[in-house]
CSV table of C-alpha atoms and ligand atoms in Angstrom, one decimal:
chain,number,residue,atom,x,y,z
A,185,MET,CA,120.0,9.1,0.5
A,186,GLN,CA,122.1,6.2,-0.4
A,187,GLN,CA,123.8,6.5,-3.4
A,188,PRO,CA,124.6,3.2,-5.4
A,189,PHE,CA,126.5,4.9,-8.2
A,190,ASN,CA,130.2,6.4,-8.6
A,191,ARG,CA,131.7,7.3,-11.9
A,192,ARG,CA,133.4,3.6,-12.2
A,193,SER,CA,130.0,1.7,-12.0
A,194,PHE,CA,128.2,4.2,-13.8
A,195,ILE,CA,130.4,3.6,-17.0
A,196,GLN,CA,130.4,-0.1,-16.1
A,197,LYS,CA,126.6,-0.6,-16.3
A,198,GLY,CA,126.8,0.7,-19.5
A,199,LEU,CA,124.1,3.2,-18.8
A,200,ALA,CA,126.2,6.1,-20.6
A,201,SER,CA,125.4,6.0,-24.4
A,202,ALA,CA,128.3,7.1,-26.7
A,203,ALA,CA,126.8,10.6,-27.0
A,204,GLY,CA,126.9,10.7,-23.1
A,205,LEU,CA,130.6,9.8,-22.8
A,206,SER,CA,131.0,12.6,-25.5
A,207,LEU,CA,129.3,14.8,-22.9
A,208,LEU,CA,131.6,13.6,-20.3
A,209,THR,CA,134.5,14.6,-22.5
A,210,ASN,CA,132.9,18.3,-22.5
A,211,PHE,CA,131.8,18.4,-19.2
A,212,GLY,CA,134.4,16.4,-16.9
A,213,ASN,CA,133.3,15.8,-13.3
A,214,ASP,CA,130.2,17.9,-13.3
A,215,LEU,CA,128.4,15.5,-15.0
A,216,PHE,CA,129.6,12.9,-13.0
A,217,ALA,CA,128.4,14.9,-9.8
A,218,ALA,CA,125.0,15.5,-11.3
A,219,VAL,CA,124.2,12.0,-11.9
A,220,GLN,CA,125.6,11.0,-8.5
A,221,LYS,CA,122.8,13.4,-7.1
A,222,GLN,CA,120.0,12.1,-9.5
A,223,ARG,CA,116.9,10.3,-8.2
A,224,LEU,CA,117.7,6.8,-8.6
A,225,TYR,CA,115.0,5.5,-11.2
A,226,SER,CA,117.7,4.2,-13.4
A,227,ALA,CA,119.1,1.5,-11.7
A,228,PRO,CA,116.0,-1.0,-11.2
A,229,SER,CA,118.5,-4.5,-11.9
A,230,ASP,CA,119.9,-3.4,-8.2
A,231,LEU,CA,116.9,-2.6,-6.6
A,232,GLN,CA,116.5,-4.9,-3.2
A,233,ILE,CA,114.2,-5.0,-0.5
A,234,THR,CA,115.6,-3.9,2.7
A,235,ASP,CA,113.0,-4.0,5.2
A,236,VAL,CA,109.1,-4.3,5.6
A,237,LYS,CA,107.5,-2.2,8.7
A,238,CYS,CA,103.8,-1.6,9.4
A,239,ALA,CA,101.3,0.7,11.3
A,240,TYR,CA,97.5,0.2,12.2
A,241,ILE,CA,94.4,2.2,12.7
A,242,ARG,CA,90.6,1.2,13.2
A,243,ASN,CA,91.6,-1.4,16.1
A,244,GLY,CA,93.8,-3.3,14.0
A,245,HIS,CA,91.4,-3.2,11.0
A,246,SER,CA,93.5,-1.5,9.0
A,247,LEU,CA,97.3,-2.4,8.2
A,248,PHE,CA,99.4,0.1,6.5
A,249,VAL,CA,102.9,-1.2,5.2
A,250,LYS,CA,106.1,0.3,3.9
A,251,VAL,CA,108.6,-1.8,2.0
A,252,TYR,CA,111.8,-0.2,1.9
A,253,SER,CA,114.8,-0.3,-0.7
A,254,ASN,CA,118.3,0.0,-0.9
A,255,GLN,CA,117.7,3.1,-3.2
A,256,ASP,CA,115.6,5.4,-1.1
A,257,ILE,CA,112.5,4.0,-2.8
A,258,VAL,CA,109.8,2.9,-0.5
A,259,GLY,CA,106.3,1.5,-1.4
A,260,HIS,CA,103.2,1.9,0.0
A,261,GLY,CA,100.5,-0.7,0.6
A,262,GLU,CA,97.3,-1.2,2.9
A,263,ALA,CA,95.3,-4.3,3.9
A,264,VAL,CA,91.8,-4.3,5.6
A,265,ASP,CA,89.4,-6.2,7.8
A,266,ALA,CA,91.3,-9.6,8.2
A,267,THR,CA,94.2,-7.6,9.8
A,268,PRO,CA,94.1,-7.4,13.7
A,269,GLY,CA,97.1,-9.9,15.0
A,270,THR,CA,99.1,-9.6,11.7
A,271,TYR,CA,102.1,-7.9,13.2
A,272,TYR,CA,104.4,-11.0,13.2
A,273,LEU,CA,102.9,-12.2,9.9
A,274,VAL,CA,104.4,-8.5,8.5
A,275,LYS,CA,107.4,-9.3,10.0
A,276,MET,CA,108.0,-13.0,8.8
A,277,MET,CA,107.0,-11.9,5.4
A,278,GLY,CA,109.4,-9.1,5.5
A,279,ASP,CA,112.2,-11.6,6.7
A,280,ARG,CA,111.1,-13.7,3.8
A,281,ILE,CA,111.4,-11.0,0.8
A,282,ARG,CA,114.3,-9.2,2.5
A,283,GLY,CA,116.9,-8.9,-0.1
A,284,LYS,CA,114.9,-9.7,-3.6
A,285,ASN,CA,114.4,-7.5,-6.2
A,286,PRO,CA,110.9,-5.8,-5.8
A,287,LEU,CA,110.2,-5.3,-9.3
A,288,ASN,CA,109.3,-9.1,-9.6
A,289,VAL,CA,106.3,-8.6,-8.0
A,290,HIS,CA,104.3,-11.9,-9.1
A,291,ARG,CA,107.1,-13.8,-8.2
A,292,ILE,CA,107.6,-12.4,-4.9
A,293,PHE,CA,103.9,-13.1,-4.3
A,294,GLU,CA,103.8,-16.4,-5.5
A,295,ASP,CA,106.9,-17.5,-3.5
A,296,VAL,CA,105.4,-16.0,-0.3
A,297,ARG,CA,101.9,-17.4,-0.9
A,298,ARG,CA,103.6,-20.9,-1.5
A,299,ARG,CA,105.6,-20.9,1.2
A,300,GLY,CA,102.8,-20.3,3.4
A,301,PHE,CA,100.6,-23.0,2.2
A,302,PHE,CA,100.6,-24.5,5.7
A,303,GLU,CA,100.4,-21.7,7.3
A,304,GLY,CA,96.8,-20.4,6.2
A,305,ALA,CA,97.6,-19.5,2.6
A,306,GLN,CA,94.2,-20.0,1.4
A,307,GLY,CA,92.9,-16.7,2.7
A,308,GLY,CA,92.3,-14.7,6.1
A,309,MET,CA,95.1,-13.2,7.9
A,310,TYR,CA,97.9,-14.6,5.7
A,311,ILE,CA,96.4,-13.4,2.2
A,312,SER,CA,95.3,-10.0,3.9
A,313,THR,CA,99.2,-9.2,4.9
A,314,LEU,CA,100.5,-10.5,1.8
A,315,THR,CA,98.0,-8.2,0.0
A,316,ALA,CA,99.3,-5.2,1.5
A,317,ILE,CA,102.8,-5.9,0.7
A,318,GLU,CA,102.3,-7.0,-2.6
A,319,SER,CA,100.3,-3.6,-3.3
A,320,ALA,CA,103.7,-1.9,-1.7
A,321,LEU,CA,105.5,-3.5,-4.1
A,322,TRP,CA,103.4,-2.3,-7.3
A,323,ASP,CA,103.9,1.1,-5.9
A,324,LEU,CA,107.9,0.5,-5.3
A,325,ALA,CA,108.0,-0.7,-8.6
A,326,GLY,CA,106.3,2.0,-10.2
A,327,LYS,CA,108.3,4.6,-8.7
A,328,ALA,CA,111.6,2.7,-9.4
A,329,LEU,CA,110.5,2.8,-13.1
A,330,ASN,CA,108.9,6.1,-13.0
A,331,VAL,CA,105.4,4.9,-14.1
A,332,PRO,CA,101.9,4.5,-12.7
A,333,VAL,CA,100.9,1.3,-11.4
A,334,TYR,CA,98.0,0.9,-14.2
A,335,GLN,CA,100.8,1.3,-16.7
A,336,LEU,CA,102.7,-2.1,-15.0
A,337,LEU,CA,99.6,-3.8,-15.2
A,338,GLY,CA,99.2,-3.3,-19.1
A,339,GLY,CA,97.9,-0.1,-19.5
A,340,LYS,CA,94.1,1.3,-18.9
A,341,PHE,CA,91.0,1.1,-20.5
A,342,ARG,CA,89.6,4.0,-18.8
A,343,ASP,CA,90.8,7.5,-17.0
A,344,ASN,CA,88.2,8.1,-14.6
A,345,ILE,CA,86.7,5.4,-12.1
A,346,ARG,CA,83.0,5.1,-11.5
A,347,VAL,CA,82.5,4.7,-7.8
A,348,TYR,CA,79.1,4.1,-5.6
A,349,CYS,CA,78.9,5.6,-2.4
A,350,ASP,CA,78.2,3.7,0.5
A,351,THR,CA,76.3,6.1,2.7
A,352,ALA,CA,76.8,4.5,6.2
A,353,SER,CA,73.3,5.8,7.3
A,354,SER,CA,71.4,2.3,7.1
A,355,ARG,CA,69.0,0.4,9.5
A,356,GLU,CA,67.3,3.7,9.7
A,357,LYS,CA,63.6,4.5,9.1
A,358,PRO,CA,62.7,4.4,5.2
A,359,GLU,CA,62.1,8.1,5.3
A,360,ILE,CA,65.5,8.7,6.5
A,361,MET,CA,67.2,6.4,4.5
A,362,GLY,CA,65.4,8.1,1.5
A,363,GLN,CA,66.7,11.6,2.6
A,364,ARG,CA,69.9,10.6,2.9
A,365,ALA,CA,70.5,9.0,-0.4
A,366,LYS,CA,68.9,12.0,-2.1
A,367,GLU,CA,71.3,14.0,0.0
A,368,VAL,CA,74.7,12.2,-1.2
A,369,VAL,CA,73.5,12.1,-4.8
A,370,ASP,CA,72.6,16.1,-4.7
A,371,GLU,CA,75.6,17.0,-3.0
A,372,TYR,CA,78.4,14.8,-4.5
A,373,ASN,CA,76.6,13.7,-7.8
A,374,PHE,CA,77.1,9.9,-7.2
A,375,THR,CA,75.4,7.9,-10.0
A,376,ALA,CA,75.0,4.7,-7.4
A,377,VAL,CA,74.5,4.4,-3.9
A,378,LYS,CA,74.6,1.5,-1.4
A,379,PHE,CA,72.3,0.8,1.7
A,380,ASP,CA,72.5,-2.2,4.6
A,381,ILE,CA,69.1,-3.9,5.3
A,382,ASP,CA,70.5,-6.3,7.6
A,383,ASP,CA,69.7,-5.3,11.3
A,384,PRO,CA,70.8,-7.8,14.2
A,385,ASN,CA,68.5,-5.5,16.3
A,386,ASP,CA,65.3,-5.6,14.3
A,387,PRO,CA,62.7,-6.6,17.1
A,388,ASN,CA,61.1,-8.9,14.8
A,389,LYS,CA,64.0,-11.3,14.3
A,390,TYR,CA,62.8,-14.6,15.7
A,391,ASP,CA,65.9,-14.7,17.7
A,392,PRO,CA,69.8,-13.8,17.6
A,393,TYR,CA,70.9,-16.7,15.7
A,394,ASN,CA,68.3,-17.7,13.7
A,395,TRP,CA,68.9,-16.6,10.1
A,396,THR,CA,65.3,-16.5,8.6
A,397,VAL,CA,63.5,-13.4,7.2
A,398,GLY,CA,60.0,-13.0,8.7
A,399,PRO,CA,57.5,-11.1,7.2
A,400,ALA,CA,57.7,-7.9,9.0
A,401,GLU,CA,61.4,-8.1,8.8
A,402,LEU,CA,61.0,-8.2,5.1
A,403,GLN,CA,58.4,-5.7,4.9
A,404,ARG,CA,60.6,-3.4,6.6
A,405,MET,CA,63.7,-3.9,4.3
A,406,VAL,CA,61.5,-3.3,1.5
A,407,ASP,CA,59.9,-0.3,3.0
A,408,GLN,CA,63.9,0.9,3.5
A,409,ILE,CA,64.6,0.1,-0.6
A,410,THR,CA,61.5,1.7,-2.0
A,411,ALA,CA,62.1,4.9,-0.1
A,412,VAL,CA,65.6,5.2,-1.5
A,413,ARG,CA,64.4,4.1,-4.9
A,414,GLU,CA,61.7,6.8,-4.9
A,415,ALA,CA,64.2,9.5,-3.7
A,416,VAL,CA,67.1,9.1,-6.2
A,417,GLY,CA,64.9,8.0,-8.9
A,418,PRO,CA,65.1,5.3,-11.8
A,419,ASN,CA,68.5,6.7,-13.1
A,420,VAL,CA,70.7,6.2,-10.1
A,421,ASP,CA,72.0,2.6,-9.6
A,422,VAL,CA,70.9,1.2,-6.0
A,423,CYS,CA,72.9,-1.5,-4.3
A,424,VAL,CA,71.8,-3.4,-1.0
A,425,ASP,CA,73.9,-5.2,1.4
A,426,MET,CA,72.8,-8.3,3.9
A,427,HIS,CA,76.3,-8.8,5.1
A,428,GLY,CA,75.7,-12.7,4.9
A,429,ARG,CA,73.4,-12.7,7.6
A,430,PHE,CA,70.5,-14.9,6.3
A,431,ASP,CA,70.1,-18.3,5.1
A,432,MET,CA,69.3,-19.5,1.6
A,433,THR,CA,65.3,-19.1,1.4
A,434,SER,CA,65.7,-15.8,3.1
A,435,GLY,CA,68.0,-14.7,0.5
A,436,LYS,CA,65.4,-15.8,-2.5
A,437,ARG,CA,62.9,-14.1,-0.8
A,438,VAL,CA,64.6,-10.8,-0.3
A,439,ALA,CA,65.9,-11.1,-3.6
A,440,LYS,CA,62.3,-11.8,-5.2
A,441,ALA,CA,60.5,-8.9,-3.1
A,442,MET,CA,63.3,-6.4,-4.3
A,443,GLU,CA,62.5,-7.4,-8.0
A,444,PRO,CA,60.6,-4.3,-8.7
A,445,LEU,CA,63.1,-1.8,-7.4
A,446,LYS,CA,65.5,-2.9,-10.1
A,447,LEU,CA,68.7,-3.1,-8.1
A,448,MET,CA,72.3,-3.1,-9.3
A,449,TRP,CA,72.8,-5.9,-7.0
A,450,LEU,CA,71.6,-7.6,-3.9
A,451,GLU,CA,75.1,-8.1,-1.9
A,452,GLU,CA,76.0,-11.3,0.3
A,453,PRO,CA,72.4,-12.5,1.1
A,454,ILE,CA,74.2,-15.5,2.5
A,455,PRO,CA,77.7,-16.1,3.6
A,456,ALA,CA,80.5,-16.9,1.5
A,457,GLU,CA,81.3,-20.9,2.2
A,458,ASN,CA,78.8,-22.3,-0.2
A,459,ALA,CA,78.7,-21.3,-4.0
A,460,GLU,CA,76.0,-23.9,-4.6
A,461,ALA,CA,73.7,-22.0,-2.2
A,462,TYR,CA,74.3,-18.7,-4.1
A,463,LYS,CA,73.6,-20.6,-7.3
A,464,TYR,CA,69.9,-21.6,-5.8
A,465,ILE,CA,69.6,-17.8,-5.1
A,466,THR,CA,71.1,-16.6,-8.3
A,467,GLU,CA,68.9,-18.7,-10.5
A,468,SER,CA,65.7,-17.9,-8.4
A,469,THR,CA,65.3,-14.0,-9.3
A,470,SER,CA,65.9,-11.4,-11.6
A,471,THR,CA,67.8,-9.3,-9.1
A,472,PRO,CA,71.6,-9.8,-9.6
A,473,ILE,CA,73.2,-11.4,-6.9
A,474,CYS,CA,76.5,-10.3,-5.6
A,475,ALA,CA,79.3,-11.7,-3.6
A,476,GLY,CA,83.0,-11.9,-3.0
A,477,GLU,CA,84.3,-9.8,-0.3
A,478,ASN,CA,85.0,-12.7,2.0
A,479,HIS,CA,86.4,-14.5,-0.8
A,480,TYR,CA,90.2,-14.6,-1.4
A,481,LEU,CA,92.4,-15.4,-4.4
A,482,ALA,CA,91.7,-16.5,-7.8
A,483,TYR,CA,91.2,-20.0,-6.4
A,484,GLY,CA,88.5,-18.6,-4.0
A,485,PHE,CA,86.5,-17.3,-6.8
A,486,ARG,CA,86.7,-20.0,-9.3
A,487,PRO,CA,83.8,-22.0,-7.8
A,488,LEU,CA,81.5,-19.0,-7.8
A,489,LEU,CA,82.3,-18.3,-11.5
A,490,GLU,CA,82.5,-21.8,-12.8
A,491,ILE,CA,78.9,-22.9,-11.6
A,492,GLY,CA,77.4,-19.3,-12.3
A,493,ALA,CA,76.8,-18.9,-8.8
A,494,VAL,CA,76.8,-15.0,-8.8
A,495,ASP,CA,76.3,-12.3,-11.1
A,496,ILE,CA,78.7,-10.0,-10.1
A,497,ILE,CA,81.7,-10.4,-7.9
A,498,MET,CA,82.8,-7.7,-5.6
A,499,PRO,CA,86.5,-8.8,-4.2
A,500,ASP,CA,88.1,-6.5,-1.4
A,501,LEU,CA,91.4,-5.5,-3.1
A,502,GLN,CA,92.9,-4.9,0.2
A,503,LYS,CA,92.4,-8.4,1.2
A,504,ALA,CA,91.8,-10.8,-1.8
A,505,GLY,CA,95.3,-11.3,-2.7
A,506,GLY,CA,96.9,-8.0,-3.9
A,507,LEU,CA,96.6,-5.9,-7.0
A,508,GLY,CA,98.2,-8.7,-9.5
A,509,GLU,CA,95.9,-11.1,-7.9
A,510,ALA,CA,93.0,-8.7,-8.5
A,511,GLN,CA,93.4,-8.4,-12.0
A,512,ARG,CA,93.7,-12.3,-12.5
A,513,ILE,CA,90.5,-12.5,-10.6
A,514,ALA,CA,88.9,-10.1,-13.0
A,515,ASN,CA,90.3,-11.5,-16.0
A,516,LEU,CA,89.0,-15.1,-14.7
A,517,ALA,CA,85.6,-13.1,-14.2
A,518,ASN,CA,85.8,-11.9,-17.7
A,519,VAL,CA,85.8,-15.5,-19.2
A,520,TYR,CA,82.5,-16.0,-17.7
A,521,TYR,CA,81.0,-12.3,-18.9
A,522,VAL,CA,80.9,-11.5,-15.1
A,523,PRO,CA,81.4,-7.8,-14.2
A,524,PHE,CA,84.0,-7.0,-11.6
A,525,ALA,CA,83.0,-4.5,-8.9
A,526,PRO,CA,85.5,-4.3,-6.0
A,527,HIS,CA,84.6,-3.8,-2.2
A,528,MET,CA,86.6,-1.1,-0.6
A,529,VAL,CA,86.7,0.2,2.7
A,530,ALA,CA,90.0,1.4,2.9
A,531,SER,CA,92.0,5.0,3.0
A,532,PHE,CA,92.5,6.8,-0.3
A,533,LEU,CA,95.7,4.9,-0.6
A,534,GLY,CA,93.7,1.8,-1.1
A,535,ALA,CA,90.8,3.8,-3.0
A,536,MET,CA,93.6,4.6,-5.5
A,537,ALA,CA,95.2,1.3,-5.4
A,538,SER,CA,91.9,-0.4,-6.4
A,539,ALA,CA,91.0,2.2,-9.3
A,540,HIS,CA,94.6,1.0,-10.8
A,541,VAL,CA,93.0,-2.5,-11.1
A,542,CYS,CA,90.1,-1.0,-12.1
A,543,ALA,CA,91.6,1.0,-14.7
A,544,SER,CA,93.1,-1.9,-16.3
A,545,ILE,CA,90.7,-4.6,-17.0
A,546,PRO,CA,87.8,-4.5,-19.5
A,547,ASN,CA,84.8,-6.0,-17.3
A,548,PHE,CA,85.0,-3.2,-14.5
A,549,LEU,CA,81.6,-2.0,-13.1
A,550,ILE,CA,82.1,0.0,-10.4
A,551,LEU,CA,84.0,0.4,-7.0
A,552,GLU,CA,82.9,1.0,-3.7
A,553,TRP,CA,83.5,4.7,-2.1
A,554,GLN,CA,83.1,5.5,1.3
A,555,ILE,CA,80.9,8.7,2.6
A,556,TYR,CA,83.5,8.9,5.3
A,557,PHE,CA,86.1,10.5,3.0
A,558,HIS,CA,84.0,13.3,3.3
A,559,THR,CA,82.7,13.6,6.9
A,560,ASN,CA,85.7,12.1,8.7
A,561,PRO,CA,89.0,14.4,8.7
A,562,MET,CA,91.0,11.3,9.2
A,563,PHE,CA,90.9,10.2,5.8
A,564,LYS,CA,92.3,13.4,4.3
A,565,GLU,CA,95.1,13.6,7.6
A,566,ILE,CA,96.7,10.0,6.7
A,567,VAL,CA,97.5,10.2,3.4
A,568,ASN,CA,99.5,12.5,0.7
A,569,TYR,CA,98.0,13.2,-2.7
A,570,GLU,CA,97.6,15.6,-5.2
A,571,GLY,CA,94.3,16.9,-6.8
A,572,GLU,CA,90.9,15.7,-6.2
A,573,MET,CA,89.9,12.6,-4.6
A,574,ILE,CA,86.7,12.5,-6.3
A,575,VAL,CA,84.9,14.6,-9.1
A,576,ASP,CA,81.0,13.8,-9.8
A,577,GLY,CA,81.3,10.1,-8.4
A,578,TYR,CA,84.6,9.3,-10.2
A,579,ILE,CA,88.2,8.7,-9.0
A,580,PRO,CA,90.5,10.5,-11.7
A,581,LEU,CA,93.3,7.9,-12.2
A,582,SER,CA,96.5,9.2,-10.9
A,583,ASP,CA,98.9,9.5,-13.5
A,584,LYS,CA,102.0,9.8,-11.1
A,585,PRO,CA,104.5,7.0,-10.4
A,586,GLY,CA,103.5,4.1,-8.1
A,587,ILE,CA,99.8,4.1,-6.9
A,588,GLY,CA,100.0,7.9,-6.6
A,589,VAL,CA,98.7,8.3,-3.1
A,590,GLU,CA,101.2,7.6,-0.1
A,591,ILE,CA,100.9,7.4,3.8
A,592,ASN,CA,101.1,10.6,5.8
A,593,GLU,CA,103.1,9.3,8.7
A,594,GLU,CA,102.9,12.2,10.8
A,595,GLY,CA,99.0,12.4,10.0
A,596,LEU,CA,98.6,8.7,10.6
A,597,LYS,CA,100.5,8.7,13.9
A,598,LYS,CA,97.7,10.7,15.3
A,599,TYR,CA,95.3,8.3,14.6
A,600,ALA,CA,97.3,5.0,15.0
A,601,ASP,CA,96.4,2.2,17.4
A,602,LYS,CA,98.6,3.0,20.6
A,603,ASP,CA,99.4,-0.3,21.5
A,604,MET,CA,100.7,-1.7,18.4
A,605,PRO,CA,104.1,-0.8,16.3
A,606,PHE,CA,104.1,2.2,14.4
A,607,PHE,CA,106.5,1.6,11.8
A,608,THR,CA,109.2,-0.1,13.5
B,138,LIG,MG1,79.1,-5.8,2.0
């Protein structure tokens, strides 16, 4: 471990109080030796970023970064979805932030974002890569200052973060979806579940490119979610995702047909680009309409919020710009009294990073959780953490310095994409 202090610099930096100096007189060099062996939380003003390295799993769709410093403190961050092909973006951003003090998270974020204005810094891979690095900076800063990330974000409104379970058992027969919904609620005590109803292989689709829901397809959707609602009863929230695979009139029809089922929300009935089209759907139905997992930055959410295009926003905090940007998005939504319900398809590192943001804002509704945390051992092997991931449908917020979850490099190596760099 690098030692930034020596006896002279320790005194010069004024970190020893008068009482401390008196102790020095008493204990002499032994105390200096002890100070030199301490972890280096006490020199934040001297922190510098030295390198950024990355690794990938899930065919490049999960990016893990480590931000290294000159004081042996490493920040861990994650991005998803818009990440295949981002290795050289990681390297470029690493070059741009090397030598900077990682405690200036907002400033570094803004420097990298503005410098990328002509490089695609409005969304996509550029912002997803920046998201992973920005999250790692919060982790690093928290470790350097010995506080959890939620504290850096201004403190917490809540200690436990409510989640809904994406069951990954969608596009099945209604009775199977109902059965699965009941199983996850009974087994894990989730208070909310989500199912997908878009099915590109539905034989009743008009053709593979047409986006209009037909009567048979619509009936299939209603039958599926009716089975889910009947299985879980009236007091468990049900969310339904259409993955942006329909046109506006279909979005209206599905939302209307779902009204008796009292959904928590209908998600992305249409693609992300047209806020006005969302507004037409939202205004046509009592089913709450939710979107945002394919929107980036507070700038991307402004049109949705400004015209009342959606009832609920669901930014993905592993791609929308980072934890600080997520807080800005949430606060912007709060001005319009719009709830904040983040999308989450990351590892437990990303889940806990998201949880810190969810704790720090008033208008948090619910965070996505994936059944794969319970069924796929990879998700336990690739991270290090203490305690329970989840208790009765809530994530207990970590009080450890930083995010409180780290990449387990040994575990990750087992699943890393073999043709991609691995923290090199
Ligand atoms: Mg979705």
